Coordinates of C-alpha atoms in Angstrom, one line a residue:
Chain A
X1 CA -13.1 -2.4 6.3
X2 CA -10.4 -4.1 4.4
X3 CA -11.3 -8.6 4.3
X4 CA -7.8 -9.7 3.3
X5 CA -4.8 -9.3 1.9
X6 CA -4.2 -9.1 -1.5
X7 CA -1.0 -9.1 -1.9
X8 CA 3.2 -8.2 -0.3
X9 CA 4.9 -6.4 -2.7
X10 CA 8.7 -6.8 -2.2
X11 CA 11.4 -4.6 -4.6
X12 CA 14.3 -7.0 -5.8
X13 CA 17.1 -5.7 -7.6
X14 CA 17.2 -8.9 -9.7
X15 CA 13.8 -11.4 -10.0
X16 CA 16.2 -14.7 -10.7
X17 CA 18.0 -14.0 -8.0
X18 CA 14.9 -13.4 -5.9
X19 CA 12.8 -17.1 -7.2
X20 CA 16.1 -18.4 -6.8
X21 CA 15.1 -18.0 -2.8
X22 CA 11.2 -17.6 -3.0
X23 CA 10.4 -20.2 -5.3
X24 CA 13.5 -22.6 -5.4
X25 CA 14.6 -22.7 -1.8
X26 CA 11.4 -21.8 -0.1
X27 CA 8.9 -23.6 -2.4
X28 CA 6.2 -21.7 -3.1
X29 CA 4.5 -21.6 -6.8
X30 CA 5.3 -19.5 -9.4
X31 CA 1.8 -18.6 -11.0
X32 CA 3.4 -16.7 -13.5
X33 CA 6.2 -13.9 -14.5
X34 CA 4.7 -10.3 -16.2
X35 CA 6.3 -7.4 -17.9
X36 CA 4.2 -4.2 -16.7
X37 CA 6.2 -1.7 -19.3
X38 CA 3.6 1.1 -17.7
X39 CA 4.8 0.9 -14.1
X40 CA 8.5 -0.5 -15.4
X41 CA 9.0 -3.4 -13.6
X42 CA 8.8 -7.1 -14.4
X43 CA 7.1 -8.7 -11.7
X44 CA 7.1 -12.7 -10.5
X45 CA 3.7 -13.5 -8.2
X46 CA 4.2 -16.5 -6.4
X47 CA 1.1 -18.0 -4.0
X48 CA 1.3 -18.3 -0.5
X49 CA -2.3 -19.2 1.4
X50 CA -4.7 -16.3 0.0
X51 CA -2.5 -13.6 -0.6
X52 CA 0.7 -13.5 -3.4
X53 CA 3.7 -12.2 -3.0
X54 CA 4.6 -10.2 -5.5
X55 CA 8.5 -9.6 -6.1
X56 CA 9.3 -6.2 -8.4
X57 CA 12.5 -5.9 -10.0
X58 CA 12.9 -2.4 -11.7
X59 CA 13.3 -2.4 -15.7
X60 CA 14.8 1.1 -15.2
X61 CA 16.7 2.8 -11.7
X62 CA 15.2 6.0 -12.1
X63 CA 11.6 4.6 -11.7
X64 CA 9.9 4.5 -8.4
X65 CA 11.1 0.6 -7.3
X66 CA 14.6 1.9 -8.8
X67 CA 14.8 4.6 -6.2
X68 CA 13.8 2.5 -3.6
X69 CA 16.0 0.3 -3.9
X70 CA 18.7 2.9 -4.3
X71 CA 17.9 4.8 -1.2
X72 CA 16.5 1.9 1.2
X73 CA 18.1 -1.6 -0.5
X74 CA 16.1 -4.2 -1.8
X75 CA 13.0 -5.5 1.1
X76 CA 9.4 -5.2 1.4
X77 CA 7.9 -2.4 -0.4
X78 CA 3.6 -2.2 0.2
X79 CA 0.9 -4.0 1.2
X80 CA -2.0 -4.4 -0.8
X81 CA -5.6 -5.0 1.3
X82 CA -8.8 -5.4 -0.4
X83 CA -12.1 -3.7 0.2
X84 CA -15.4 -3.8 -1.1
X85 CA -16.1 -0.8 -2.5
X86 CA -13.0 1.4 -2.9
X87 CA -14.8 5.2 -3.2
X88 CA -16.4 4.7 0.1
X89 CA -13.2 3.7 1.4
X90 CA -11.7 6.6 0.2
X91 CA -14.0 8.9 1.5
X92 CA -14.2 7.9 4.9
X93 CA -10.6 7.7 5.2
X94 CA -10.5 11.4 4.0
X95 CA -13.1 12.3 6.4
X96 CA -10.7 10.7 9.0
X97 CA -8.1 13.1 8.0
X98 CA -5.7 10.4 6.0
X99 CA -3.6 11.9 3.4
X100 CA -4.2 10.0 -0.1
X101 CA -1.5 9.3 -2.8
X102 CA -4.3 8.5 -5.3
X103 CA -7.7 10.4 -4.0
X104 CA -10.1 8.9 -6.9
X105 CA -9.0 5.1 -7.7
X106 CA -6.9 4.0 -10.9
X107 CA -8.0 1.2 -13.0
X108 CA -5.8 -1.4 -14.6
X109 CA -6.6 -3.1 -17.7
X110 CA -8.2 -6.3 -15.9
X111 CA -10.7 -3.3 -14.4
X112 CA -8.8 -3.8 -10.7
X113 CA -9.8 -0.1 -9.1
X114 CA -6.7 0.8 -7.0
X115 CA -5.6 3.5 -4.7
X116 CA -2.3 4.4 -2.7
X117 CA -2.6 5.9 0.6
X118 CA 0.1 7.6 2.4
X119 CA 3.1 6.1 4.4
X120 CA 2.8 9.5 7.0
X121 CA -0.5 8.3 7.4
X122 CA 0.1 4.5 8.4
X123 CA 3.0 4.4 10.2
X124 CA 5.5 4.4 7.5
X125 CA 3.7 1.5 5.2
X126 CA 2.8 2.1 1.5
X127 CA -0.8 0.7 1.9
X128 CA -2.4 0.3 -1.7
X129 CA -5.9 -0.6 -1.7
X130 CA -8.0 -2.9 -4.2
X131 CA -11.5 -3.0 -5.3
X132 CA -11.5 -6.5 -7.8
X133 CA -14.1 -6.3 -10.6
Chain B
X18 CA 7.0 -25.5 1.9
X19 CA 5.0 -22.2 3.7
X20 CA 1.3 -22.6 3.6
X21 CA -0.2 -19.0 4.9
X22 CA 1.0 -16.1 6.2
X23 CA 0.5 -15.9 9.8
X24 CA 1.7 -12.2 10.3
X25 CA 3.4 -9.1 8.9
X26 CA 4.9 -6.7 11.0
X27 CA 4.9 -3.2 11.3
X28 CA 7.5 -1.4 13.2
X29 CA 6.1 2.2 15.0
X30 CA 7.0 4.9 17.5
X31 CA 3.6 5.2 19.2
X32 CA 1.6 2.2 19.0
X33 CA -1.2 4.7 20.0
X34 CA -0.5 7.3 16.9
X35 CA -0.5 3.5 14.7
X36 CA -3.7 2.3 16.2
X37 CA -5.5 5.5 15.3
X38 CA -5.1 4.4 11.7
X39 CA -5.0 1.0 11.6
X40 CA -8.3 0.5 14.2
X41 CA -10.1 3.2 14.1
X42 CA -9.8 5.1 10.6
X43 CA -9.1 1.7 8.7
X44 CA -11.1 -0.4 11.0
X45 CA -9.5 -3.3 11.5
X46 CA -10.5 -5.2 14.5
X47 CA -8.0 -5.1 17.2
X48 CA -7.8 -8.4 19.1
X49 CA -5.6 -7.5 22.0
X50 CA -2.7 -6.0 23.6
X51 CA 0.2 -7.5 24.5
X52 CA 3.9 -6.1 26.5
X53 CA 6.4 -8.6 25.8
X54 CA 9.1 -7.8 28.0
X55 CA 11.4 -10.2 26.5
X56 CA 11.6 -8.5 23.1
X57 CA 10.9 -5.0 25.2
X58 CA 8.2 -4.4 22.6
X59 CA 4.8 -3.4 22.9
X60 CA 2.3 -4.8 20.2
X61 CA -1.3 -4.7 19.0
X62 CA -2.5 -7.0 17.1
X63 CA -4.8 -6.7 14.6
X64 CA -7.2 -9.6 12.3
X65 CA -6.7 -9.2 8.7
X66 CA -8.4 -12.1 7.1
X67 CA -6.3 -15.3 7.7
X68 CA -3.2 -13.2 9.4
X69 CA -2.7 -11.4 11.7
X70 CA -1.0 -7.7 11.2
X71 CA 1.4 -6.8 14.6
X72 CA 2.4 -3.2 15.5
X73 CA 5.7 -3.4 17.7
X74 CA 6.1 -0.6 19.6
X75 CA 9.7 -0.6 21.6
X76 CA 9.9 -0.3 25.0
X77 CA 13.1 0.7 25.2
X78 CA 15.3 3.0 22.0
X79 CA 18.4 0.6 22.0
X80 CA 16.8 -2.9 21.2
X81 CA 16.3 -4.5 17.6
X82 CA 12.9 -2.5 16.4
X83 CA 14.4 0.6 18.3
X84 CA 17.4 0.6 16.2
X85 CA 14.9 -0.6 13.2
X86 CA 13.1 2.7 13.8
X87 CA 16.6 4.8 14.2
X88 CA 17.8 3.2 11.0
X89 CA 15.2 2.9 8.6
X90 CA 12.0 5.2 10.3
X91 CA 8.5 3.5 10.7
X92 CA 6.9 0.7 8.3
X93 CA 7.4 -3.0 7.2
X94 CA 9.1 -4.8 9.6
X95 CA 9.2 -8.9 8.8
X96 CA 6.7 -11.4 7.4
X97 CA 6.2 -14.6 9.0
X98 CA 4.8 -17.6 7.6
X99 CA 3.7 -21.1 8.6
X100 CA 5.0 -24.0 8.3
X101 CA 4.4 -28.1 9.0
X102 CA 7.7 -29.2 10.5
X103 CA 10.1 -26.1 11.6
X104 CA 13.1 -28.6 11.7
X105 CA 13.1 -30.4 8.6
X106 CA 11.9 -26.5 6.7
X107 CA 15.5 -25.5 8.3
X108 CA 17.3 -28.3 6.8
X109 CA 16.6 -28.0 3.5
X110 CA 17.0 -24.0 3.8
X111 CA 20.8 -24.7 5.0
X112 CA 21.2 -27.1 2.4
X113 CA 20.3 -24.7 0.1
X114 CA 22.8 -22.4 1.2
X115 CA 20.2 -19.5 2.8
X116 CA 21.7 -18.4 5.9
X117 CA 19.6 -18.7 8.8
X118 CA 19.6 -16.4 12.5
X119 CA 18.5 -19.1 14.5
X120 CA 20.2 -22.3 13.0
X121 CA 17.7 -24.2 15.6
X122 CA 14.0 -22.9 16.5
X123 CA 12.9 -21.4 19.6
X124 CA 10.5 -21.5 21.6
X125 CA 7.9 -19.2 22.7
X126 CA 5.9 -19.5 26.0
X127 CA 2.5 -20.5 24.2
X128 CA 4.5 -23.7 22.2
X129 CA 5.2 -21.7 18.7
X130 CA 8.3 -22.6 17.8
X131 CA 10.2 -20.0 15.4
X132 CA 13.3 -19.1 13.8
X133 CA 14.3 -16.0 11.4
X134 CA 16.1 -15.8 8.2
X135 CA 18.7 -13.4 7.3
X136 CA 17.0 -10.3 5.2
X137 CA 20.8 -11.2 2.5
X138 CA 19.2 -14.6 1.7
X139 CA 15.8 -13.6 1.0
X140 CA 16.4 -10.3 -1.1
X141 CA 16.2 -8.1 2.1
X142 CA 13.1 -9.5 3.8
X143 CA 13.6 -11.0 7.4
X144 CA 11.2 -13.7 7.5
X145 CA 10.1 -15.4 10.3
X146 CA 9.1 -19.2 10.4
X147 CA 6.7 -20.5 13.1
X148 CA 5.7 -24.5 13.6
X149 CA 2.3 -23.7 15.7
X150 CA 1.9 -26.4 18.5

């Protein structure tokens, strides 16, 4: 069972204009700004309780936060929940007939294990899920 | 300035079809139902660490999450977050230009008072501020 959120991802078509709100306006801390050349999108994570938000703004439009962007407009884009072991997670929600984007977790470089699941399977949410080292 | 998230919601068709992932597949703890014939929505809510995640369910096709569901399909709603003093957090947001739904809070039966901010000042998110009693 998932403890917490991780993290809101929400596609921007432009970060500045986004901290301009997020961080400047609203108040919340910038804990830092990151150019993820692998998933093509430079990324600001601000803090907010236990979670972060995490606003994506495309480096590219054909890349997957371009096209969303370009077919739903900029809003939030996934949820991120954390669980404690991510390959049990997986394979009880195959057993429970949940259609996987990612069946066996990813790993980034900071050894995060994470895995999509489907939006026909949630009620129309990107859920990603996170196993932290 | 926002200390927590106190919900994220998710808008569905059938809050039965929703439940059947969120509860029982992903196993999320579902703390109760509620009708809210104000807002003709039906909604579960669900614990997810320190927020809260609501399924609205509309009880009728033609009001807001109905034509949210018309529009856009299923999935991420609005995000609300907590704050100390609703009335001077609006203040400073209209002096800062953001452009706000409810220029004054409302209040809910239970003593939350609330008030939304337009998705075009917030790079497309409508977020929801609550002052809990």
């Amino acid at each position: 069972m998932p403890h917490r959120v991780n993290h809101i991802a929400i596609a921007v078509p432009d970060l500045a204009g986004a901290l301009a709100f997020w961080r400047d306006a609203l108040g919340l801390p910038l804990e830092r700004r990151e150019t993820n050349p692998e998933e093509g999108v430079e990324i600001g994570f601000l803090a907010l309780g236990e979670l972060r938000l995490e606003l994506l703004q495309p480096l590219e439009p054909q890349n997957s936060i371009g096209r969303f962007l370009e077919k739903r407009g900029p809003g939030l884009h996934h949820m991120c929940v954390e669980v404690e072991d991510i390959l049990a997670s997986l394979a009880h929600l195959r057993g429970q007939g949940v259609e996987l984007i990612n069946p066996t977790p990813r790993t980034r470089p900071d050894g995060v294990r994470y895995a999509f699941i489907h939006p026909r399977s949630t009620g129309g949410v990107l859920l990603e899920l996170y196993e932290l080292p």
